[in-house]
C-alpha positions as CSV (number, residue, x, y, z in Angstrom):
1,M,102.3,-37.5,-17.3
2,S,101.9,-38.1,-13.6
3,V,102.0,-35.2,-11.2
4,P,105.0,-35.2,-8.8
5,K,104.1,-35.8,-5.2
6,A,106.0,-32.7,-4.0
7,R,103.7,-30.5,-6.2
8,L,100.6,-32.2,-4.8
9,L,101.8,-31.6,-1.2
10,D,102.5,-27.9,-2.0
11,L,99.0,-27.6,-3.4
12,L,97.5,-29.4,-0.3
13,K,99.5,-27.1,2.0
14,V,98.1,-23.9,0.3
15,Q,94.6,-25.4,0.4
16,C,95.0,-26.0,4.2
17,R,96.2,-22.5,4.8
18,I,93.3,-20.9,2.9
19,F,90.6,-23.1,4.4
20,S,92.1,-23.2,7.9
21,T,92.4,-26.9,8.1
22,T,95.3,-29.0,9.5
23,F,98.2,-29.9,7.1
24,N,99.1,-33.5,8.2
25,P,100.4,-35.5,5.2
26,E,102.1,-38.1,7.5
27,R,98.8,-38.8,9.3
28,L,100.4,-38.3,12.8
29,R,98.4,-38.6,16.0
30,M,98.0,-35.0,17.0
31,G,95.2,-35.2,19.7
32,N,92.6,-33.5,17.6
33,K,90.3,-36.5,18.1
34,V,90.4,-35.9,21.9
35,L,89.9,-32.2,21.6
36,R,86.8,-32.6,19.5
37,Q,85.1,-34.8,22.0
38,R,82.2,-33.5,24.1
39,L,83.1,-32.1,27.5
40,R,82.5,-34.3,30.5
41,G,81.7,-31.6,33.0
42,P,77.9,-31.8,32.8
43,A,78.0,-35.7,33.0
44,L,80.2,-35.5,36.1
45,V,77.9,-33.0,37.8
46,D,74.9,-35.2,37.1
47,Y,76.8,-38.2,38.6
48,Y,76.7,-36.8,42.1
49,P,73.2,-36.8,43.8
50,K,71.6,-33.5,44.5
51,R,71.8,-32.2,48.1
52,V,68.5,-32.4,49.9
53,G,67.3,-31.4,53.4
54,T,69.4,-28.2,53.5
55,Y,68.5,-25.1,55.5
56,K,67.3,-23.4,52.4
57,D,64.9,-26.3,51.7
58,L,63.6,-26.1,55.2
59,T,63.1,-22.4,55.0
60,R,61.2,-22.7,51.8
61,A,59.1,-25.6,53.1
62,Y,58.2,-24.0,56.5
63,P,58.4,-20.2,56.1
64,E,56.4,-19.7,59.3
65,F,59.3,-21.1,61.4
66,E,62.4,-19.2,62.3
67,T,65.6,-21.0,61.4
68,W,69.3,-20.3,61.9
69,D,72.0,-21.2,59.4
70,D,75.5,-20.6,60.8
71,D,77.2,-20.8,57.3
72,E,74.8,-18.3,55.8
73,E,75.2,-15.9,58.7
74,E,78.9,-16.1,58.5
75,R,78.8,-15.4,54.7
76,L,76.6,-12.3,55.2
77,E,79.0,-11.1,57.9
78,D,82.0,-11.4,55.6
79,I,80.1,-9.4,53.0
80,Q,79.5,-6.6,55.4
81,V,83.1,-6.5,56.5
82,A,84.3,-6.4,52.9
83,K,81.9,-3.5,52.1
84,A,83.1,-1.6,55.1
85,R,86.6,-1.9,53.7
86,G,85.5,-0.8,50.2
87,K,86.0,-4.3,48.8
88,G,82.4,-5.3,48.2
89,R,80.8,-6.3,44.9
90,P,80.2,-3.3,42.5
91,K,76.7,-1.9,42.4
92,K,74.6,-3.4,39.7
93,K,73.7,-0.9,37.0
94,T,70.0,-0.3,36.8
95,T,69.4,3.2,35.4
96,K,70.0,4.9,32.0
97,D,72.9,6.9,33.5
98,E,74.5,3.7,34.7
99,A,74.6,2.2,31.2
100,A,77.0,-0.4,29.9
101,W,79.5,2.3,28.8
102,P,79.5,4.8,31.7
103,S,82.9,6.3,30.7
104,S,81.5,7.7,27.4
105,D,79.8,10.5,29.4
106,S,81.8,12.2,32.1
107,L,78.6,13.5,33.8
108,T,77.7,9.9,34.7
109,Y,80.2,10.1,37.6
110,S,78.3,13.2,38.8
111,G,75.0,11.5,39.0
112,G,74.0,11.8,35.3
113,F,72.8,14.9,33.5
114,H,69.2,14.1,34.0
115,N,69.7,14.2,37.8
116,L,71.5,17.6,37.8
117,K,69.8,20.9,38.5
118,C,70.8,24.0,36.6
119,D,73.1,25.8,39.1
120,P,75.4,28.5,37.6
121,A,77.8,28.0,40.6
122,A,78.2,24.2,40.2
123,E,81.4,22.9,38.7
124,Y,82.0,19.5,37.0
125,P,85.4,18.0,36.0
126,S,86.5,18.3,32.3
127,S,89.8,17.4,30.8
128,I,89.8,20.1,28.1
129,T,88.6,23.2,29.8
130,P,90.7,25.7,31.9
131,N,91.1,24.7,35.5
132,G,89.7,21.3,34.6
133,T,86.1,22.3,35.2
134,V,83.0,23.2,33.3
135,R,79.9,25.1,34.3
136,W,76.3,25.7,33.2
137,S,75.6,28.4,30.7
138,Q,72.5,29.7,29.0
139,S,71.7,30.1,25.3
140,R,68.7,30.8,23.2
141,L,67.4,29.3,20.0
142,D,67.9,31.5,17.0
143,D,65.4,31.6,14.1
144,D,66.4,31.0,10.5
145,S,67.4,34.6,10.1
146,G,70.0,34.4,12.8
147,L,68.1,36.8,15.2
148,H,67.1,35.9,18.7
149,H,63.5,35.0,18.5
150,A,60.8,34.1,21.1
151,I,59.0,31.3,19.4
152,D,55.3,31.9,19.0
153,K,53.5,29.5,21.5
154,D,50.3,29.6,19.5
155,S,51.7,28.5,16.2
156,T,51.6,24.9,14.9
157,R,55.3,25.0,13.9
158,A,58.4,26.1,15.7
159,R,62.0,26.0,14.3
160,G,65.2,27.3,15.6
161,T,69.0,26.7,15.7
162,L,71.1,26.1,18.7
163,E,74.8,26.8,18.6
164,V,76.9,25.5,21.4
165,G,80.6,26.3,21.8
166,F,83.3,26.7,24.5
167,P,85.4,29.7,23.5
168,N,87.5,29.5,26.7
169,V,89.1,26.2,25.5
170,D,92.5,26.5,23.8
171,W,91.5,24.5,20.8
172,S,94.6,25.5,18.8
173,A,97.0,24.0,21.4
174,L,95.0,20.8,21.6
175,Q,94.8,20.5,17.8
176,A,98.5,21.1,17.4
177,V,99.2,18.0,19.5
178,Y,96.2,15.7,18.7
179,G,95.0,16.9,15.3
180,W,91.3,16.8,14.4
181,A,90.7,14.2,17.2
182,A,91.0,17.2,19.6
183,L,88.0,18.9,18.0
184,Q,85.6,16.1,19.0
185,Y,83.7,16.5,22.3
186,Q,80.2,16.2,23.7
187,A,77.9,18.4,25.7
188,W,74.3,18.4,27.1
189,A,71.6,20.9,26.7
190,R,68.2,21.3,28.4
191,G,65.2,23.3,27.3
192,T,61.5,23.4,27.0
193,L,59.1,22.3,24.2
194,F,55.7,24.1,24.4
195,V,52.7,22.5,22.8
196,S,49.8,24.9,22.3
197,T,46.2,24.2,22.9
198,Q,45.1,25.7,19.6
199,G,43.1,23.1,17.6
200,S,43.2,20.5,20.3
201,K,40.0,19.2,22.0
202,G,41.1,20.1,25.5
203,K,44.1,20.6,27.8
204,T,44.4,16.9,28.3
205,A,44.0,15.8,24.7
206,L,47.1,14.4,23.1
207,V,48.5,16.4,20.2
208,P,50.6,14.6,17.5
209,V,53.9,16.4,17.0
210,A,56.7,15.6,14.5
211,L,60.1,16.5,16.0
212,Y,63.0,17.1,13.6
213,S,66.4,17.0,15.4
214,D,69.2,17.7,12.9
215,Q,72.7,16.7,14.1
216,V,71.4,15.5,17.5
217,L,72.6,12.1,18.7
218,E,70.3,11.5,21.6
219,L,67.3,13.2,23.2
220,W,65.1,12.9,26.2
221,I,61.5,14.2,26.5
222,D,59.9,14.3,29.9
223,D,62.5,11.9,31.3
224,T,61.8,9.4,28.5
225,P,64.9,8.5,26.4
226,H,64.6,8.6,22.6
227,F,68.0,7.3,21.3
228,G,68.8,8.1,17.7
229,G,68.4,11.7,16.8
230,D,68.9,12.7,13.1
231,F,72.6,13.0,13.5
232,Y,73.3,13.3,9.7
233,S,70.3,15.6,9.0
234,S,68.6,13.3,6.6
235,R,65.2,14.6,7.8
236,R,63.4,11.5,6.5
237,A,62.1,10.0,9.7
238,P,61.2,12.6,12.4
239,L,60.3,11.5,15.9
240,V,56.5,11.4,16.2
241,L,55.2,12.1,19.6
242,W,51.8,12.4,21.2
243,L,52.0,15.2,23.8
244,T,49.6,16.9,26.1
245,P,49.3,20.7,25.6
246,G,51.7,22.6,27.8
247,S,55.5,22.6,28.5
248,H,57.6,19.5,28.1
249,L,61.2,19.0,29.3
250,L,63.6,18.5,26.3
251,E,67.2,17.3,26.9
252,L,69.7,16.9,24.1
253,R,73.0,15.0,24.0
254,L,75.3,16.8,21.6
255,I,78.3,15.4,19.9
256,R,81.0,17.4,18.0
257,D,82.0,15.0,15.1
258,V,84.6,16.1,12.6
259,R,83.3,13.8,9.8
260,S,79.8,15.1,10.1
261,M,80.4,18.8,11.0
262,G,83.8,19.4,9.4
263,G,87.3,20.1,10.6
264,A,88.5,23.5,11.6
265,W,91.8,25.4,11.8
266,R,92.2,28.4,14.1
267,V,88.4,28.5,14.3
268,E,86.3,27.6,17.3
269,P,84.7,24.1,16.8
270,V,81.0,24.6,17.6
271,I,78.0,22.3,17.6
272,K,75.2,23.6,15.6
273,V,71.9,21.7,15.8
274,T,68.5,22.5,14.3
275,L,65.3,21.7,16.1
276,E,61.8,21.8,14.5
277,A,58.5,20.8,16.1
278,R,55.5,20.6,13.8
279,E,52.0,19.8,14.9
280,L,50.4,17.2,12.6
281,R,46.8,17.9,11.8
282,G,44.4,15.8,9.7
283,P,41.2,16.8,8.0
284,N,39.0,19.1,10.1
285,A,41.8,19.4,12.6
286,G,41.4,15.8,13.5
287,A,44.2,13.3,14.3
288,P,46.2,12.3,11.2
289,L,46.5,8.7,10.2
290,L,49.0,7.7,7.5
291,G,51.2,10.3,5.9
292,I,54.1,10.6,3.5
293,A,57.3,11.4,5.3
294,D,58.8,14.8,4.4
295,D,61.7,17.0,5.4
296,G,59.6,19.5,7.2
297,D,59.6,21.9,4.2
298,G,57.2,20.0,2.0
299,I,59.7,17.9,0.1
300,R,58.4,14.4,0.4
301,S,60.6,11.3,0.8
302,S,60.2,9.1,-2.3
303,V,62.4,7.2,-4.7
304,L,61.0,7.5,-8.3
305,P,62.5,6.9,-11.7
306,D,62.9,9.6,-14.3
307,L,60.8,9.8,-17.4
308,L,62.7,9.6,-20.7
309,E,61.0,11.9,-23.3
310,D,62.7,10.5,-26.4
311,I,61.4,7.0,-25.9
312,G,58.2,7.9,-23.9
313,R,59.0,5.5,-21.0
314,V,60.0,5.6,-17.4
315,S,63.7,4.6,-16.8
316,S,62.8,1.9,-14.4
317,N,59.7,0.0,-13.1
318,L,60.2,0.4,-9.4
319,G,59.3,3.2,-6.9
320,S,59.1,3.8,-3.2
321,V,57.4,6.2,-0.8
322,A,58.2,6.6,2.9
323,L,55.0,6.2,4.8
324,R,54.8,7.5,8.4
325,N,52.3,6.2,11.0
326,D,50.9,9.3,12.8
327,H,48.4,7.2,14.7
328,L,48.6,5.8,18.2
329,E,47.9,2.3,16.9
330,W,49.6,0.0,14.4
331,I,48.7,0.6,10.8
332,S,48.7,-2.2,8.1
333,V,49.2,-1.2,4.5
334,W,47.4,-3.7,2.3
335,D,47.7,-2.3,-1.2
336,I,49.0,0.5,-3.4
337,S,47.3,1.2,-6.7
338,S,46.9,3.9,-9.3
339,T,44.0,6.3,-9.2
340,D,40.8,5.8,-11.3
341,S,40.0,9.4,-12.1
342,P,42.2,12.2,-13.2
343,S,42.9,15.3,-11.3
344,A,41.6,18.6,-12.7
345,D,45.0,20.2,-12.9
346,I,46.8,17.2,-14.5
347,F,47.4,17.4,-18.2
348,C,48.6,13.8,-18.5
349,F,45.8,11.6,-17.3
350,V,47.6,9.1,-15.0
351,E,45.0,6.4,-15.2
352,D,45.7,6.0,-18.9
353,V,49.4,5.9,-18.5
354,F,50.6,4.2,-15.3
355,E,49.6,1.1,-13.5
356,I,50.7,0.9,-9.9
357,S,50.9,-2.2,-7.7
358,L,52.4,-3.1,-4.4
359,L,55.3,-5.5,-4.7
360,Q,54.3,-9.1,-4.0
361,R,54.8,-10.0,-0.3
362,L,53.2,-12.3,2.3
363,G,50.7,-10.3,4.3
364,P,50.5,-6.5,4.8
365,I,53.2,-4.0,5.5
366,R,52.9,-3.1,9.2
367,L,54.0,0.2,10.7
368,A,54.3,0.8,14.4
369,P,53.0,4.0,16.0
370,G,55.4,6.8,14.9
371,Q,57.3,4.5,12.6
372,T,58.5,5.7,9.1
373,R,59.0,2.9,6.6
374,P,59.7,2.9,2.9
375,V,57.1,0.9,0.9
376,P,58.1,-0.3,-2.5
377,F,55.8,-0.6,-5.5
378,A,55.9,-1.5,-9.2
379,I,55.3,1.0,-11.9
380,K,54.1,-0.2,-15.3
381,L,53.6,1.9,-18.3
382,K,50.4,0.8,-20.0
383,K,51.4,2.3,-23.4
384,K,54.0,4.4,-25.0
385,N,53.2,8.1,-24.7
386,D,54.5,11.4,-25.9
387,F,55.7,13.3,-22.9
388,R,57.3,16.2,-24.8
389,S,54.7,18.7,-23.7
390,N,55.6,21.5,-21.3
391,S,53.6,19.9,-18.5
392,L,55.2,17.7,-15.9
393,P,54.0,14.1,-15.7
394,T,52.4,13.1,-12.5
395,L,52.0,9.8,-10.7
396,S,49.0,9.4,-8.4
397,I,48.7,6.5,-6.0
398,I,46.0,5.2,-3.7
399,I,47.2,3.6,-0.4
400,E,44.8,1.2,1.1
401,F,45.4,0.6,4.8
402,A,43.7,-0.4,8.1
403,I,44.2,0.6,11.7
404,G,45.0,-2.1,14.2
405,D,47.5,-4.8,14.8
406,V,46.6,-7.6,12.4
407,D,49.4,-10.0,13.2
408,G,50.0,-10.7,9.6
409,E,46.4,-11.9,9.0
410,E,43.6,-10.1,7.2
411,Q,40.8,-9.1,9.5
412,N,37.6,-7.2,9.2
413,N,39.0,-3.8,10.2
414,E,37.7,-0.9,8.2
415,R,39.8,-0.2,5.1
416,L,40.8,3.4,4.5
417,N,42.3,5.1,1.5
418,A,44.9,7.9,1.2
419,V,45.7,9.5,-2.2
420,H,49.0,11.1,-3.0
421,T,50.4,12.6,-6.2
422,F,54.0,12.9,-7.2
423,T,55.7,14.7,-10.1
424,L,58.1,12.7,-12.2
425,R,61.3,14.4,-13.5
426,K,61.6,14.5,-17.2
427,V,64.9,13.9,-19.1
428,T,65.1,14.9,-22.7
429,S,67.2,11.9,-23.9
430,M,68.1,8.5,-22.6
431,Y,71.8,9.4,-23.4
432,E,71.7,12.1,-20.6
433,P,72.4,11.2,-17.0
434,H,69.1,10.1,-15.4
435,K,67.8,8.1,-12.4
436,I,67.2,4.4,-12.5
437,T,65.7,2.5,-9.6
438,F,66.3,-1.0,-8.3
439,L,66.0,-3.2,-5.3
440,H,68.8,-3.1,-2.7
441,P,69.6,-6.5,-1.1
442,S,67.8,-5.3,2.0
443,G,64.5,-5.0,0.1
444,I,64.3,-1.2,-0.1
445,V,64.2,0.6,-3.4
446,S,67.3,2.6,-4.1
447,Y,68.5,4.6,-7.1
448,A,71.6,5.5,-9.1
449,V,72.3,7.9,-12.0
450,L,73.1,6.2,-15.3
451,R,74.7,7.7,-18.4
452,P,74.8,5.2,-21.3
453,P,77.6,5.4,-23.9
454,A,76.9,8.1,-26.4
455,Q,76.0,7.3,-30.0
456,N,79.4,8.8,-31.1
457,A,81.4,7.3,-28.2
458,T,85.0,6.5,-29.1
459,C,85.0,2.7,-28.9
460,A,87.6,1.8,-31.5
461,H,88.8,-1.4,-29.8
462,A,85.6,-2.6,-28.2
463,P,85.8,-6.4,-27.9
464,K,83.1,-8.9,-28.2
465,R,82.5,-11.2,-25.2
466,D,79.8,-13.9,-25.3
467,D,79.1,-13.0,-28.9
468,A,78.1,-9.5,-28.0
469,E,79.9,-6.1,-27.9
470,K,80.5,-5.2,-24.3
471,I,82.2,-2.2,-22.8
472,P,83.1,-1.5,-19.2
473,I,81.4,0.4,-16.5
474,L,82.9,3.7,-15.2
475,L,81.8,4.0,-11.5
476,N,81.9,7.4,-9.9
477,L,81.5,7.4,-6.1
478,H,80.3,10.7,-4.6
479,G,81.6,12.4,-1.5
480,A,79.9,12.7,1.9
481,G,76.7,14.6,2.2
482,L,75.8,14.6,-1.6
483,E,72.9,13.0,-3.4
484,A,73.8,11.1,-6.6
485,D,71.2,13.1,-8.6
486,S,72.6,16.5,-7.6
487,P,74.2,18.4,-10.5
488,Q,77.6,18.3,-8.7
489,V,77.6,14.5,-9.0
490,A,75.4,13.5,-12.0
491,H,77.1,15.9,-14.3
492,T,80.7,15.3,-13.1
493,L,81.7,13.7,-16.4
494,D,79.9,16.0,-18.7
495,P,83.2,17.4,-20.1
496,L,83.9,13.9,-21.4
497,P,80.8,12.9,-23.3
498,R,82.4,10.4,-25.7
499,L,83.9,8.0,-23.2
500,C,83.6,4.4,-24.2
501,A,81.9,3.3,-21.0
502,W,78.6,3.1,-19.1
503,A,78.9,5.9,-16.5
504,L,77.2,5.0,-13.3
505,F,76.8,7.2,-10.2
506,P,75.5,5.1,-7.3
507,T,74.0,6.8,-4.3
508,G,75.0,4.3,-1.6
509,V,71.4,4.5,-0.3
510,T,72.1,7.8,1.6
511,P,74.0,11.0,0.9
512,W,76.7,9.6,3.3
513,S,76.8,6.3,1.2
514,S,75.5,4.4,4.2
515,D,78.6,3.1,5.9
516,D,81.1,5.0,3.7
517,W,80.9,2.7,0.7
518,H,81.6,-0.4,2.8
519,N,79.4,-3.4,3.2
520,W,76.0,-1.6,3.2
521,G,76.9,1.1,0.7
522,F,78.9,-1.2,-1.6
523,A,76.0,-3.6,-1.8
524,D,74.1,-0.7,-3.3
525,V,76.9,-0.3,-5.9
526,E,76.7,-3.9,-7.0
527,A,72.9,-3.8,-7.1
528,A,73.0,-0.7,-9.3
529,I,75.4,-2.5,-11.7
530,A,73.2,-5.5,-11.8
531,A,70.2,-3.3,-12.8
532,I,71.8,-2.1,-16.0
533,P,70.6,-5.1,-18.1
534,T,67.0,-4.5,-17.0
535,W,67.3,-0.9,-18.2
536,T,68.6,-2.0,-21.6
537,E,65.7,-4.3,-22.0
538,N,63.1,-1.7,-21.0
539,A,64.6,0.9,-23.2
540,D,65.0,-1.3,-26.3
541,W,68.7,-0.5,-26.2
542,N,70.6,-1.6,-29.3
543,G,74.1,-0.2,-28.5
544,P,77.0,-2.0,-26.9
545,A,76.1,-3.9,-23.7
546,A,77.6,-3.3,-20.3
547,D,80.3,-5.6,-19.1
548,L,79.2,-6.1,-15.5
549,D,82.5,-7.6,-14.5
550,R,84.8,-4.9,-15.7
551,W,84.9,-1.6,-13.8
552,L,87.0,1.6,-13.8
553,V,86.4,3.0,-10.4
554,S,86.7,6.7,-9.6
555,G,85.6,8.7,-6.6
556,H,86.2,12.0,-4.7
557,S,86.7,12.6,-1.0
558,N,84.6,9.9,0.8
559,G,84.1,8.4,-2.6
560,G,87.9,8.3,-3.0
561,Q,88.0,6.3,0.2
562,G,85.3,4.1,-1.4
563,V,87.7,3.5,-4.3
564,W,90.2,2.0,-1.9
565,F,87.6,-0.3,-0.6
566,A,86.7,-1.5,-4.1
567,L,90.3,-1.9,-5.0
568,T,91.1,-4.0,-1.9
569,H,87.9,-6.0,-1.8
570,R,86.9,-6.6,-5.5
571,P,90.3,-6.6,-7.3
572,D,89.4,-9.1,-10.0
573,K,86.7,-6.8,-11.4
574,I,88.7,-3.6,-11.6
575,I,90.6,-2.6,-14.8
576,A,91.8,0.7,-13.4
577,A,91.1,3.1,-10.5
578,T,91.4,6.9,-9.8
579,P,91.0,7.8,-6.1
580,V,90.8,11.6,-5.9
581,S,91.3,13.5,-2.6
582,G,90.4,10.4,-0.7
583,Y,91.4,9.5,2.8
584,L,93.0,6.2,3.9
585,S,90.4,5.0,6.4
586,I,88.1,6.3,9.1
587,D,90.6,5.6,11.8
588,A,93.4,7.5,9.9
589,Y,91.1,10.4,9.0
590,V,90.0,11.2,12.5
591,P,91.9,9.0,15.0
592,Y,90.4,7.7,18.3
593,T,93.2,9.4,20.2
594,L,91.1,11.3,22.8
595,R,88.3,8.7,23.3
596,M,87.7,7.6,26.8
597,E,90.1,5.0,28.3
598,M,89.0,1.4,28.2
599,D,90.4,-2.1,29.0
600,P,93.0,-3.2,26.4
601,S,90.9,-6.2,25.5
602,M,88.0,-4.0,24.7
603,T,90.3,-1.8,22.6
604,H,91.4,-4.8,20.7
605,N,87.8,-5.8,20.0
606,L,87.0,-2.3,18.7
607,R,90.0,-2.1,16.4
608,A,89.6,-5.7,15.2
609,A,86.0,-4.8,14.2
610,L,87.5,-2.1,11.9
611,N,90.2,-4.3,10.3
612,D,88.1,-4.7,7.1
613,Y,88.1,-0.9,6.6
614,K,91.8,-0.2,7.2
615,H,92.7,-0.1,3.5
616,E,96.3,0.9,4.3
617,M,96.7,-2.7,5.7
618,L,95.2,-4.3,2.5
619,V,97.4,-2.7,-0.2
620,E,98.8,-6.1,-1.4
621,N,95.4,-6.8,-3.0
622,V,95.8,-4.0,-5.6
623,A,98.7,-5.7,-7.3
624,G,98.4,-5.5,-11.1
625,I,95.7,-2.8,-11.2
626,P,96.6,0.6,-12.8
627,I,96.1,3.4,-10.2
628,L,96.2,7.1,-10.6
629,Q,95.9,9.3,-7.5
630,Q,95.2,13.0,-7.6
631,H,95.1,15.4,-4.6
632,G,95.3,19.2,-4.2
633,S,98.1,20.4,-2.0
634,G,95.9,23.1,-0.6
635,D,93.2,20.6,0.6
636,D,92.0,21.6,4.1
637,N,89.3,18.9,4.2
638,V,91.2,15.7,3.5
639,P,94.9,16.4,4.2
640,V,97.1,15.6,1.3
641,Y,99.1,13.3,3.6
642,H,96.5,10.5,3.0
643,S,97.2,10.2,-0.7
644,R,101.0,10.6,-0.2
645,R,100.9,7.9,2.5
646,M,98.9,5.4,0.3
647,H,101.3,6.0,-2.6
648,E,104.2,5.2,-0.3
649,L,102.6,2.0,1.1
650,I,101.8,0.8,-2.4
651,G,105.4,1.4,-3.4
652,R,106.7,-0.6,-0.4
653,T,105.0,-3.7,-1.7
654,G,106.7,-3.4,-5.1
655,I,103.5,-2.4,-6.8
656,H,103.6,0.5,-9.3
657,S,101.1,3.4,-9.1
658,E,100.9,6.9,-10.3
659,Y,100.4,10.0,-8.1
660,F,100.4,13.7,-8.8
661,E,99.4,16.8,-6.8
662,L,97.7,19.9,-8.0
663,D,99.7,22.8,-6.5
664,G,97.6,24.9,-4.2
665,A,94.3,23.3,-5.3
666,P,91.5,23.0,-2.7
667,H,89.5,19.9,-1.8
668,W,86.8,20.6,-4.5
669,F,86.7,22.7,-7.6
670,D,84.8,22.5,-10.9
671,G,86.4,19.9,-13.1
672,V,88.3,18.2,-10.3
673,M,87.3,14.8,-11.8
674,T,88.1,15.7,-15.4
675,T,91.6,17.2,-15.2
676,N,93.9,16.6,-18.1
677,R,95.7,13.7,-16.4
678,L,92.5,12.0,-15.3
679,S,90.8,12.4,-18.7
680,A,93.8,10.8,-20.4
681,F,93.8,8.0,-17.9
682,Y,90.0,7.4,-18.5
683,E,90.5,7.3,-22.3
684,K,93.5,5.1,-22.1
685,H,91.9,2.3,-20.0
686,L,88.4,2.5,-21.4
687,D,89.2,2.5,-25.1
688,G,91.4,-0.6,-24.9
689,A,91.1,-4.4,-24.7
690,F,89.0,-4.2,-21.5
691,T,90.8,-7.2,-20.1
692,I,91.3,-7.6,-16.4
693,S,94.6,-6.3,-15.2
694,Q,97.4,-8.9,-15.4
695,V,97.9,-10.6,-12.0
696,P,101.6,-11.1,-11.3
697,E,102.8,-14.7,-11.3
698,Q,103.7,-14.1,-7.6
699,F,101.2,-12.1,-5.6
700,A,99.7,-12.0,-2.1
701,I,96.1,-11.8,-0.7
702,M,95.5,-9.9,2.5
703,I,92.3,-10.9,4.2
704,A,90.5,-9.2,7.0
705,N,87.0,-10.5,6.6
706,P,86.3,-13.3,4.0
707,G,82.6,-12.3,4.1
708,S,83.2,-9.0,2.3
709,M,86.2,-10.0,0.2
710,G,85.9,-11.0,-3.4
711,S,88.4,-13.0,-5.4
712,K,92.0,-12.1,-6.3
713,G,93.5,-14.0,-9.2
714,G,90.4,-16.2,-9.2
715,I,91.0,-17.4,-5.6
716,V,88.4,-16.9,-2.9
717,V,89.1,-17.3,0.8
718,D,86.3,-19.1,2.6
719,Q,87.1,-18.6,6.3
720,L,89.9,-17.7,8.7
721,M,91.2,-19.6,11.6
722,S,91.5,-16.4,13.7
723,P,88.7,-14.0,12.5
724,D,90.1,-11.0,14.5
725,Q,93.5,-11.1,12.7
726,Y,94.8,-10.2,9.3
727,V,95.9,-13.2,7.1
728,L,98.5,-12.7,4.3
729,E,98.8,-15.5,1.8
730,S,101.6,-15.5,-0.7
731,L,100.6,-17.4,-3.9
732,E,102.3,-18.3,-7.2
733,L,100.6,-18.9,-10.5
734,A,101.9,-21.9,-12.4
735,S,103.3,-21.2,-15.9
736,K,101.3,-22.5,-18.8
737,A,104.4,-24.2,-20.1
738,D,104.6,-26.3,-17.0
739,E,102.9,-29.5,-18.2
740,S,103.4,-31.3,-14.9
741,F,100.9,-29.0,-13.1
């Protein structure tokens, strides 16, 4: 039966809308051919001959002669007259304090903080302080006990806490009008870093110092800017400096950020930063070379798999260590291997168990002076072992490196070795939550916590797909500031041990899930999902396989916001979702109300860049997916308004969702992810047919960024005609009984 022409035209029209092409079935002359032609401006300019013999040509040819150009002199005179009237060209920005965004720092208009002298009588304008002015004040670093402490100048380590606040500001009045946006402000601090001469070769010898700067956005040392303090307190990559003994000027740019430091109600919002300077010393008090990055308290930065006692194997075959170049020259890492001889205090001889090798790559891994960089390597178990003894298994590695810039080519520089030993965490059974490692799309090694389905899992209706029994994945996205292997996250679902699902707890690369479970963080989620088949192969798993395309997504707080991202960007892979105490979007959580003023066109660019993360604008994409929201009415971290608002927005589109509040419940409490309603929801949608939720015959796709958007109803949008605008496409699925389609 032939297809009616009208149906073909409707299909062509939808195709043109999706792929941003011109719908022109009548083949009319629309001028597109002319618009696509190359511009004629350059050809017209080249048509006219170049002017020669001008005054400028004469001046350049005969600089020893004095010439007079009436037109040029008249132009210079006009410029001087315009400047005298205040109408001259703006001064070109040449210094740090005259950066591209001068309005972001009010002190820029007073000459910049670095040019100001500490004068208690000086006043500077401020829009939030009484009388509209702010003055200098003095504060002292506190030690870890909270007592004022004069730091020992002869020690090799100094650590203190600086707390900055402005108690004279009426924060309650500002917050009553502007909400949490009123609690965000910035300040500057100036102090001194003293480097002792103890252990150095002289007063002019350079001393390597690792500077940890928790919750500092920007810092200057001796008038040298070092943008990028450790604002989220990861303590993985301290700033490595080579300083001469003596005093050094230290200036800090401080930012009060609600999402990082928390909201407050009837409490003064203060900025609390931690500074730690630690002198780096090598053997015999010499200069160090290549070290393992640590948090300053001896906990080294590494990503390693767990060891499963019941099967005598590691959970994954990838690991990573963060190497830090403490040298003044470039360092090239050529190889990573296992040790050849056991340590005296190691019960499990590592040379008989593990084989370590650097992941294949072209050329060495290069580290700039002071750079910290994760280096991935492969872990191979030579033979199955019994690790059920009381001793902890260790992993010793040899790092082969050379000093000097090799430009990617092997040279005759002396090869040096560094030996480091790590302890692997043991897990009794592979059915318990344990760490697995995998490659993130960026090339770094990341990890997630995996809990396979229990042997007695309730899978009464588990279907077979591709001639194999497959069950869905239960994703649990953690909140801000938490590691996935922490007990609070990894054991969230322990009250529900018999769920018919593969429970997966991604880390999102960082405790803050990178960019809040968006592009960078969600790529980690999908990489963790893709790593499950590798785990089943290594573990000789004979239970039900994981259905990589069927997810039940849950999450708390920032993870709840990540659930909204998954719902609106991967709708075809989600069978159900439970956002718990999650916020709508970054803009809705802490609005940009009190940010500095800017041109409307720049404001448009900023907000358009966040279109992809405003989930409240993308609710049409969740049609057909069962959703259960839970929020405590006493939540003082994420206001309950966010869940109420999203429930209302979903209802406006005609989509059904469930929502319930826990009367008086706080933001977090033990069992928040396994309440009775949530537990029943998990069991209902996990022990079922596991089919993708039914897409309505008539539905819509809201697109903000095709690059991060998956399919909806099997339809993928390739590109938009206007990338800075939302696009809503209404679609209708043809009935199977319609034979003419």
